[in-house]
Amino acid sequence: MQVVFDDPLLNPIRAKVEAGERLSYDDGVTLFRSNDILAIGYMANLVRERLHGDKTYFNVNRHINPTDVCVASCRLCAFGKRVRDPKAYTMSLEEVWFKAGEGWSEAVTEFHIDGGLHPELTLDWFCEMLRGLKQRFPQVHLKAFTMVEIAYLAKRGKISIRETLERLRDAGMDSLPGGGAEIFNERVRRIICDHKIDGNEWLETAKIAHQLGLNSNCTMLYGHLENDEDRADHLVRLRALQDETHGFVTFIPLAFHPDNTPLQHIPKTTGFTDIKNIAVARLMLDNIPHIKAYWVMMTPRIAQIALKFGADDLDGTIVEERIYHDAGATTQQGLRRGELLALIRKAGRDPIERDTLYRPVQRTENTFTVLV
Ligand code: V47
């Protein structure tokens, strides 16, 4: 029996989704404008199950933020601090390597490393950090540095983006996280993060990384000053780059957390908006394999629901999260592997522990093997 949609404007989109056709920018705007969340979720789930069936991925990872010192002072951010701020911190290399080892009790497969734009830490310092991590934890994948950090290191070192990426890759960087994309629309970007690289520079940096054989993730920050058109445009621009490079592995929609930022007057996103962003992303990004419901940002409860609305990944154990918690997140700092398994199973899905590149991980207590 054919389910009848409440919003008739979604019927032409349904026909395209059922036929496996690409959706247009206008379809993206229509989806974001619609409040028929069940219809949007129905279509997103169709695509999700076509791609992954019941498989739902998670990983055992640890976040490391070597410094919160940042020259950018973005209005969207509560994490970055001025270099002379008494509350700012910068880890020594030994502290980074020690912190990495603290997550070892669950045998992490990935270190997720990002941080502020520090005016004094050099490319050589970061290369040494990576080499030290690889030496101590050779089997752990290093997913490190947003496109914004890469562009900043290149500018400071007066070398090209390509050379910066090559040097970091040669020192041990295996792939890049998806942060810093925010929203590509310049009108909004100028207000929320005016000192960051612009949208074209973010995309160009990702393109060079992909050309060098480095995979990355990609993100979109929503729930601030952007509108439906800006979000549709952001997704279409990511999709266009992916057509060229095929380098993006996962898309992560990120809900703006306003607390302790200069934009704290903006109301927090709702569960409805969070779910809609997951579902529309799944429908628009037909060439990006995975959509992540980042539980830290959405709460484990909403992230679990998202598994039926287009998401196929919950992210990881994380252990210690700073960026969202500085901006008012009330979720736990980390989840145990068993908690992730239970969330996925109770949603009626099949949990698959993965490494960063989605190869299944076989685990015995405190050791793991990546199945290639
Ligand atoms: O780049 C900063 C965003 C990003 C706030 O690649 C904020 O697997 C909301 O990119 N409210 C960092 N968002 C997190 C990130 C990420 C997270 C999980 C997995 C992956 C991945 C990437 O968080 C930043 C920025 O876009 N951010 N401040 C805030 N107040």
GROMACS .gro file of C-alpha atoms and ligand atoms in nm:
model
  402
    1MET     CA    1   0.000   0.000   0.000
    2GLN     CA    2   0.136   0.341  -0.103
    3VAL     CA    3   0.185   0.579   0.194
    4VAL     CA    4   0.010   0.912   0.127
    5PHE     CA    5   0.222   1.220   0.202
    6ASP     CA    6   0.063   1.512   0.392
    7ASP     CA    7   0.265   1.762   0.187
    8PRO     CA    8   0.170   1.725  -0.182
    9LEU     CA    9   0.475   1.932  -0.286
   10LEU     CA   10   0.687   1.629  -0.193
   11ASN     CA   11   0.519   1.395  -0.445
   12PRO     CA   12   0.745   1.486  -0.742
   13ILE     CA   13   1.048   1.440  -0.516
   14ARG     CA   14   0.918   1.101  -0.412
   15ALA     CA   15   0.894   0.995  -0.776
   16LYS     CA   16   1.259   1.093  -0.829
   17VAL     CA   17   1.376   0.917  -0.511
   18GLU     CA   18   1.191   0.600  -0.602
   19ALA     CA   19   1.345   0.609  -0.951
   20GLY     CA   20   1.693   0.671  -0.807
   21GLU     CA   21   1.719   1.012  -0.979
   22ARG     CA   22   1.928   1.302  -0.854
   23LEU     CA   23   1.742   1.579  -0.667
   24SER     CA   24   1.789   1.942  -0.770
   25TYR     CA   25   1.873   2.252  -0.566
   26ASP     CA   26   1.501   2.346  -0.584
   27ASP     CA   27   1.409   2.003  -0.448
   28GLY     CA   28   1.648   2.070  -0.159
   29VAL     CA   29   1.474   2.399  -0.081
   30THR     CA   30   1.132   2.230  -0.100
   31LEU     CA   31   1.247   1.959   0.142
   32PHE     CA   32   1.389   2.210   0.391
   33ARG     CA   33   1.065   2.417   0.371
   34SER     CA   34   0.839   2.118   0.431
   35ASN     CA   35   0.731   2.012   0.777
   36ASP     CA   36   0.618   1.668   0.662
   37ILE     CA   37   0.896   1.500   0.856
   38LEU     CA   38   0.748   1.153   0.819
   39ALA     CA   39   0.740   1.183   0.439
   40ILE     CA   40   1.096   1.318   0.427
   41GLY     CA   41   1.209   1.047   0.667
   42TYR     CA   42   1.032   0.777   0.466
   43MET     CA   43   1.222   0.880   0.153
   44ALA     CA   44   1.555   0.918   0.336
   45ASN     CA   45   1.513   0.576   0.495
   46LEU     CA   46   1.445   0.426   0.153
   47VAL     CA   47   1.779   0.560   0.029
   48ARG     CA   48   1.959   0.463   0.350
   49GLU     CA   49   1.835   0.105   0.333
   50ARG     CA   50   1.910   0.086  -0.039
   51LEU     CA   51   2.271   0.174   0.041
   52HIS     CA   52   2.329   0.001   0.376
   53GLY     CA   53   2.029  -0.216   0.466
   54ASP     CA   54   2.021  -0.234   0.846
   55LYS     CA   55   2.397  -0.191   0.882
   56THR     CA   56   2.481   0.088   1.125
   57TYR     CA   57   2.838   0.192   1.181
   58PHE     CA   58   3.025   0.321   1.485
   59ASN     CA   59   3.389   0.347   1.581
   60VAL     CA   60   3.604   0.340   1.890
   61ASN     CA   61   3.786   0.669   1.876
   62ARG     CA   62   3.933   0.942   2.089
   63HIS     CA   63   3.915   1.315   2.026
   64ILE     CA   64   4.228   1.517   2.091
   65ASN     CA   65   4.226   1.898   2.077
   66PRO     CA   66   4.591   2.002   2.123
   67THR     CA   67   4.506   2.369   2.178
   68ASP     CA   68   4.206   2.599   2.211
   69VAL     CA   69   4.413   2.908   2.128
   70CYS     CA   70   4.268   3.055   1.811
   71VAL     CA   71   4.334   3.373   1.616
   72ALA     CA   72   4.000   3.355   1.434
   73SER     CA   73   3.748   3.464   1.705
   74CYS     CA   74   3.450   3.320   1.517
   75ARG     CA   75   3.112   3.429   1.651
   76LEU     CA   76   2.985   3.072   1.621
   77CYS     CA   77   3.248   2.932   1.854
   78ALA     CA   78   3.282   2.903   2.233
   79PHE     CA   79   3.595   2.689   2.218
   80GLY     CA   80   3.861   2.923   2.074
   81LYS     CA   81   4.049   3.151   2.316
   82ARG     CA   82   4.290   3.438   2.270
   83VAL     CA   83   4.657   3.347   2.316
   84ARG     CA   84   4.682   3.557   2.636
   85ASP     CA   85   4.352   3.435   2.784
   86PRO     CA   86   4.436   3.280   3.124
   87LYS     CA   87   4.178   3.007   3.054
   88ALA     CA   88   4.344   2.906   2.724
   89TYR     CA   89   4.547   2.584   2.704
   90THR     CA   90   4.809   2.442   2.471
   91MET     CA   91   4.939   2.090   2.523
   92SER     CA   92   5.306   2.006   2.493
   93LEU     CA   93   5.394   1.725   2.252
   94GLU     CA   94   5.440   1.492   2.550
   95GLU     CA   95   5.092   1.587   2.676
   96VAL     CA   96   4.936   1.506   2.337
   97TRP     CA   97   5.107   1.167   2.329
   98PHE     CA   98   5.010   1.098   2.691
   99LYS     CA   99   4.646   1.201   2.631
  100ALA     CA  100   4.632   0.967   2.330
  101GLY     CA  101   4.733   0.675   2.550
  102GLU     CA  102   4.460   0.750   2.807
  103GLY     CA  103   4.197   0.622   2.560
  104TRP     CA  104   4.376   0.295   2.517
  105SER     CA  105   4.161   0.098   2.759
  106GLU     CA  106   3.915   0.043   2.471
  107ALA     CA  107   4.183   0.002   2.200
  108VAL     CA  108   4.085   0.300   1.987
  109THR     CA  109   4.113   0.269   1.610
  110GLU     CA  110   4.112   0.645   1.540
  111PHE     CA  111   4.244   0.966   1.688
  112HIS     CA  112   4.027   1.259   1.577
  113ILE     CA  113   4.253   1.563   1.609
  114ASP     CA  114   4.154   1.925   1.560
  115GLY     CA  115   4.193   2.253   1.741
  116GLY     CA  116   4.234   2.629   1.725
  117LEU     CA  117   4.449   2.833   1.486
  118HIS     CA  118   4.748   2.888   1.716
  119PRO     CA  119   4.974   3.177   1.605
  120GLU     CA  120   5.293   3.009   1.730
  121LEU     CA  121   5.257   2.634   1.667
  122THR     CA  122   5.436   2.553   1.341
  123LEU     CA  123   5.386   2.292   1.072
  124ASP     CA  124   5.702   2.121   1.201
  125TRP     CA  125   5.545   2.098   1.548
  126PHE     CA  126   5.233   1.930   1.409
  127CYS     CA  127   5.444   1.695   1.194
  128GLU     CA  128   5.636   1.593   1.503
  129MET     CA  129   5.309   1.541   1.692
  130LEU     CA  130   5.189   1.307   1.416
  131ARG     CA  131   5.520   1.118   1.395
  132GLY     CA  132   5.517   1.070   1.774
  133LEU     CA  133   5.160   0.937   1.763
  134LYS     CA  134   5.239   0.697   1.478
  135GLN     CA  135   5.548   0.572   1.659
  136ARG     CA  136   5.354   0.505   1.979
  137PHE     CA  137   5.024   0.387   1.823
  138PRO     CA  138   5.114   0.254   1.475
  139GLN     CA  139   4.778   0.083   1.419
  140VAL     CA  140   4.565   0.391   1.499
  141HIS     CA  141   4.429   0.599   1.208
  142LEU     CA  142   4.510   0.971   1.241
  143LYS     CA  143   4.212   1.177   1.120
  144ALA     CA  144   4.355   1.521   1.171
  145PHE     CA  145   4.309   1.894   1.094
  146THR     CA  146   4.013   2.066   0.935
  147MET     CA  147   4.056   2.239   0.597
  148VAL     CA  148   4.065   2.565   0.793
  149GLU     CA  149   4.368   2.450   0.997
  150ILE     CA  150   4.541   2.327   0.680
  151ALA     CA  151   4.491   2.662   0.505
  152TYR     CA  152   4.616   2.849   0.813
  153LEU     CA  153   4.931   2.635   0.843
  154ALA     CA  154   5.002   2.689   0.473
  155LYS     CA  155   4.959   3.066   0.505
  156ARG     CA  156   5.179   3.090   0.813
  157GLY     CA  157   5.448   2.868   0.664
  158LYS     CA  158   5.426   3.061   0.333
  159ILE     CA  159   5.393   2.735   0.141
  160SER     CA  160   5.116   2.594  -0.076
  161ILE     CA  161   4.816   2.398   0.052
  162ARG     CA  162   4.944   2.100  -0.148
  163GLU     CA  163   5.286   2.105   0.017
  164THR     CA  164   5.131   2.149   0.363
  165LEU     CA  165   4.911   1.846   0.306
  166GLU     CA  166   5.199   1.643   0.165
  167ARG     CA  167   5.419   1.714   0.465
  168LEU     CA  168   5.143   1.626   0.711
  169ARG     CA  169   5.058   1.312   0.514
  170ASP     CA  170   5.423   1.207   0.512
  171ALA     CA  171   5.436   1.261   0.890
  172GLY     CA  172   5.138   1.029   0.947
  173MET     CA  173   4.810   1.212   0.874
  174ASP     CA  174   4.579   0.946   0.726
  175SER     CA  175   4.265   1.150   0.652
  176LEU     CA  176   4.091   1.475   0.751
  177PRO     CA  177   3.778   1.546   0.957
  178GLY     CA  178   3.495   1.747   0.807
  179GLY     CA  179   3.488   2.056   1.029
  180GLY     CA  180   3.515   2.422   0.937
  181ALA     CA  181   3.280   2.407   0.637
  182GLU     CA  182   3.008   2.585   0.843
  183ILE     CA  183   2.784   2.730   0.571
  184PHE     CA  184   2.933   2.832   0.238
  185ASN     CA  185   2.701   3.129   0.175
  186GLU     CA  186   2.924   3.437   0.208
  187ARG     CA  187   2.659   3.669   0.358
  188VAL     CA  188   2.613   3.433   0.653
  189ARG     CA  189   2.976   3.320   0.669
  190ARG     CA  190   3.090   3.682   0.710
  191ILE     CA  191   2.878   3.709   1.025
  192ILE     CA  192   2.942   3.373   1.191
  193CYS     CA  193   3.311   3.321   1.105
  194ASP     CA  194   3.450   3.622   0.920
  195HIS     CA  195   3.818   3.538   0.980
  196LYS     CA  196   3.799   3.187   0.838
  197ILE     CA  197   3.874   3.084   0.480
  198ASP     CA  198   3.571   3.131   0.258
  199GLY     CA  199   3.358   2.852   0.116
  200ASN     CA  200   3.548   2.831  -0.213
  201GLU     CA  201   3.880   2.803  -0.027
  202TRP     CA  202   3.737   2.529   0.197
  203LEU     CA  203   3.624   2.334  -0.111
  204GLU     CA  204   3.954   2.395  -0.293
  205THR     CA  205   4.152   2.266   0.008
  206ALA     CA  206   3.934   1.955   0.023
  207LYS     CA  207   3.984   1.906  -0.350
  208ILE     CA  208   4.363   1.916  -0.317
  209ALA     CA  209   4.351   1.673  -0.022
  210HIS     CA  210   4.140   1.432  -0.227
  211GLN     CA  211   4.373   1.467  -0.527
  212LEU     CA  212   4.659   1.362  -0.299
  213GLY     CA  213   4.468   1.046  -0.210
  214LEU     CA  214   4.357   1.169   0.131
  215ASN     CA  215   3.992   1.106   0.219
  216SER     CA  216   3.800   1.354   0.427
  217ASN     CA  217   3.461   1.410   0.581
  218CYS     CA  218   3.242   1.714   0.530
  219THR     CA  219   3.000   1.905   0.750
  220MET     CA  220   2.736   2.178   0.749
  221LEU     CA  221   2.660   2.399   1.048
  222TYR     CA  222   2.287   2.478   1.069
  223GLY     CA  223   2.052   2.647   1.313
  224HIS     CA  224   2.208   2.998   1.320
  225LEU     CA  225   2.146   3.271   1.058
  226GLU     CA  226   2.124   3.056   0.747
  227ASN     CA  227   1.802   2.995   0.553
  228ASP     CA  228   1.661   2.703   0.352
  229GLU     CA  229   1.829   2.825   0.032
  230ASP     CA  230   2.171   2.849   0.202
  231ARG     CA  231   2.147   2.491   0.326
  232ALA     CA  232   2.038   2.355  -0.013
  233ASP     CA  233   2.321   2.549  -0.180
  234HIS     CA  234   2.576   2.410   0.070
  235LEU     CA  235   2.472   2.051   0.002
  236VAL     CA  236   2.473   2.098  -0.376
  237ARG     CA  237   2.825   2.245  -0.363
  238LEU     CA  238   2.955   1.951  -0.159
  239ARG     CA  239   2.789   1.711  -0.401
  240ALA     CA  240   2.947   1.884  -0.702
  241LEU     CA  241   3.296   1.846  -0.555
  242GLN     CA  242   3.225   1.484  -0.469
  243ASP     CA  243   3.132   1.420  -0.835
  244GLU     CA  244   3.484   1.533  -0.924
  245THR     CA  245   3.696   1.374  -0.650
  246HIS     CA  246   3.495   1.100  -0.471
  247GLY     CA  247   3.704   1.187  -0.166
  248PHE     CA  248   3.431   1.253   0.092
  249VAL     CA  249   3.348   0.953   0.307
  250THR     CA  250   3.088   1.090   0.548
  251PHE     CA  251   2.869   1.396   0.584
  252ILE     CA  252   2.790   1.525   0.932
  253PRO     CA  253   2.521   1.790   0.983
  254LEU     CA  254   2.622   1.996   1.289
  255ALA     CA  255   2.358   2.177   1.497
  256PHE     CA  256   2.466   2.520   1.618
  257HIS     CA  257   2.512   2.534   1.997
  258PRO     CA  258   2.479   2.900   2.098
  259ASP     CA  259   2.579   2.900   2.468
  260ASN     CA  260   2.889   3.105   2.556
  261THR     CA  261   2.916   3.238   2.200
  262PRO     CA  262   2.846   3.597   2.083
  263LEU     CA  263   2.537   3.449   1.913
  264GLN     CA  264   2.385   3.311   2.231
  265HIS     CA  265   2.056   3.497   2.169
  266ILE     CA  266   1.983   3.246   1.889
  267PRO     CA  267   1.752   2.968   2.011
  268LYS     CA  268   1.886   2.612   2.016
  269THR     CA  269   1.778   2.376   1.738
  270THR     CA  270   1.497   2.132   1.808
  271GLY     CA  271   1.487   1.755   1.761
  272PHE     CA  272   1.259   1.814   1.460
  273THR     CA  273   1.520   2.032   1.286
  274ASP     CA  274   1.803   1.794   1.370
  275ILE     CA  275   1.617   1.497   1.222
  276LYS     CA  276   1.516   1.696   0.913
  277ASN     CA  277   1.878   1.794   0.844
  278ILE     CA  278   1.988   1.432   0.858
  279ALA     CA  279   1.709   1.322   0.625
  280VAL     CA  280   1.750   1.600   0.368
  281ALA     CA  281   2.126   1.539   0.361
  282ARG     CA  282   2.069   1.171   0.286
  283LEU     CA  283   1.837   1.263   0.001
  284MET     CA  284   2.054   1.536  -0.154
  285LEU     CA  285   2.399   1.380  -0.112
  286ASP     CA  286   2.347   1.084  -0.341
  287ASN     CA  287   2.722   1.040  -0.395
  288ILE     CA  288   2.845   1.054  -0.032
  289PRO     CA  289   2.833   0.705   0.117
  290HIS     CA  290   2.765   0.781   0.483
  291ILE     CA  291   2.555   1.021   0.691
  292LYS     CA  292   2.661   1.052   1.053
  293ALA     CA  293   2.427   1.130   1.342
  294TYR     CA  294   2.689   1.278   1.575
  295TRP     CA  295   2.545   1.180   1.911
  296VAL     CA  296   2.741   1.442   2.111
  297MET     CA  297   2.571   1.714   1.913
  298MET     CA  298   2.221   1.558   1.880
  299THR     CA  299   2.206   1.363   2.208
  300PRO     CA  300   2.212   0.982   2.195
  301ARG     CA  301   1.828   0.977   2.203
  302ILE     CA  302   1.780   1.186   1.889
  303ALA     CA  303   2.079   1.023   1.716
  304GLN     CA  304   1.916   0.685   1.770
  305ILE     CA  305   1.593   0.805   1.605
  306ALA     CA  306   1.804   0.946   1.319
  307LEU     CA  307   1.903   0.587   1.234
  308LYS     CA  308   1.551   0.548   1.088
  309PHE     CA  309   1.560   0.887   0.912
  310GLY     CA  310   1.865   0.851   0.686
  311ALA     CA  311   2.167   0.817   0.916
  312ASP     CA  312   2.383   0.504   0.907
  313ASP     CA  313   2.656   0.608   1.153
  314LEU     CA  314   2.664   0.725   1.515
  315ASP     CA  315   3.034   0.822   1.537
  316GLY     CA  316   3.235   0.699   1.824
  317THR     CA  317   3.330   0.659   2.183
  318ILE     CA  318   3.505   1.003   2.171
  319VAL     CA  319   3.613   0.987   2.542
  320GLU     CA  320   3.651   1.362   2.591
  321GLU     CA  321   3.476   1.631   2.384
  322ARG     CA  322   3.542   2.003   2.419
  323ILE     CA  323   3.402   2.203   2.125
  324TYR     CA  324   3.034   2.126   2.192
  325HIS     CA  325   3.066   2.115   2.568
  326ASP     CA  326   3.221   2.463   2.573
  327ALA     CA  327   2.912   2.574   2.376
  328GLY     CA  328   2.663   2.426   2.623
  329ALA     CA  329   2.622   2.063   2.519
  330THR     CA  330   2.480   1.864   2.807
  331THR     CA  331   2.554   1.522   2.663
  332GLN     CA  332   2.811   1.288   2.818
  333GLN     CA  333   3.179   1.335   2.726
  334GLY     CA  334   3.204   0.986   2.582
  335LEU     CA  335   3.010   0.662   2.537
  336ARG     CA  336   3.140   0.311   2.595
  337ARG     CA  337   3.149   0.068   2.308
  338GLY     CA  338   2.870  -0.137   2.473
  339GLU     CA  339   2.645   0.170   2.498
  340LEU     CA  340   2.680   0.237   2.125
  341LEU     CA  341   2.601  -0.128   2.050
  342ALA     CA  342   2.288  -0.111   2.266
  343LEU     CA  343   2.163   0.214   2.107
  344ILE     CA  344   2.194   0.063   1.760
  345ARG     CA  345   2.043  -0.275   1.849
  346LYS     CA  346   1.748  -0.113   2.026
  347ALA     CA  347   1.675   0.081   1.706
  348GLY     CA  348   1.642  -0.255   1.527
  349ARG     CA  349   1.964  -0.206   1.330
  350ASP     CA  350   2.279  -0.419   1.297
  351PRO     CA  351   2.585  -0.260   1.460
  352ILE     CA  352   2.913  -0.278   1.268
  353GLU     CA  353   3.229  -0.153   1.432
  354ARG     CA  354   3.429   0.020   1.157
  355ASP     CA  355   3.763   0.191   1.119
  356THR     CA  356   3.777   0.547   0.983
  357LEU     CA  357   3.744   0.425   0.624
  358TYR     CA  358   3.451   0.194   0.708
  359ARG     CA  359   3.640  -0.133   0.699
  360PRO     CA  360   3.489  -0.370   0.955
  361VAL     CA  361   3.687  -0.414   1.275
  362GLN     CA  362   3.711  -0.749   1.450
  363ARG     CA  363   3.779  -0.717   1.819
  364THR     CA  364   3.902  -0.929   2.102
  365GLU     CA  365   3.943  -0.765   2.440
  366ASN     CA  366   4.169  -0.458   2.403
  367THR     CA  367   4.301  -0.551   2.058
  368PHE     CA  368   4.148  -0.520   1.715
  369THR     CA  369   4.202  -0.630   1.355
  370VAL     CA  370   4.082  -0.431   1.058
  371LEU     CA  371   3.930  -0.668   0.803
  372VAL     CA  372   4.048  -0.562   0.457
  373V47     O1  373   3.465   2.291   1.276
  373V47     C1  374   3.225   2.493   1.646
  373V47     C2  375   3.168   2.321   1.470
  373V47     C3  376   3.323   2.163   1.422
  373V47     C4  377   3.032   2.519   1.736
  373V47     O2  378   3.474   1.456   1.058
  373V47     C5  379   3.024   2.422   1.638
  373V47     O3  380   3.407   1.279   1.164
  373V47     C6  381   2.804   2.392   1.685
  373V47     O4  382   3.384   1.901   1.262
  373V47     N1  383   2.804   2.489   1.780
  373V47     C7  384   3.413   2.058   1.486
  373V47     N2  385   2.911   2.358   1.612
  373V47     C8  386   3.344   1.924   1.494
  373V47     C9  387   3.354   1.848   1.366
  373V47    C10  388   3.329   1.702   1.365
  373V47    C11  389   3.261   1.643   1.469
  373V47    C12  390   3.242   1.505   1.467
  373V47    C13  391   3.291   1.426   1.365
  373V47    C14  392   3.360   1.487   1.262
  373V47    C15  393   3.418   1.403   1.154
  373V47    C16  394   3.378   1.625   1.260
  373V47     O5  395   3.224   2.199   1.513
  373V47    C17  396   3.386   2.293   1.387
  373V47    C18  397   3.263   2.378   1.368
  373V47     O6  398   3.211   2.354   1.241
  373V47     N3  399   3.143   2.410   1.584
  373V47     N4  400   3.156   2.562   1.741
  373V47    C19  401   2.915   2.553   1.809
  373V47     N5  402   2.913   2.650   1.901
   0.00000   0.00000   0.00000
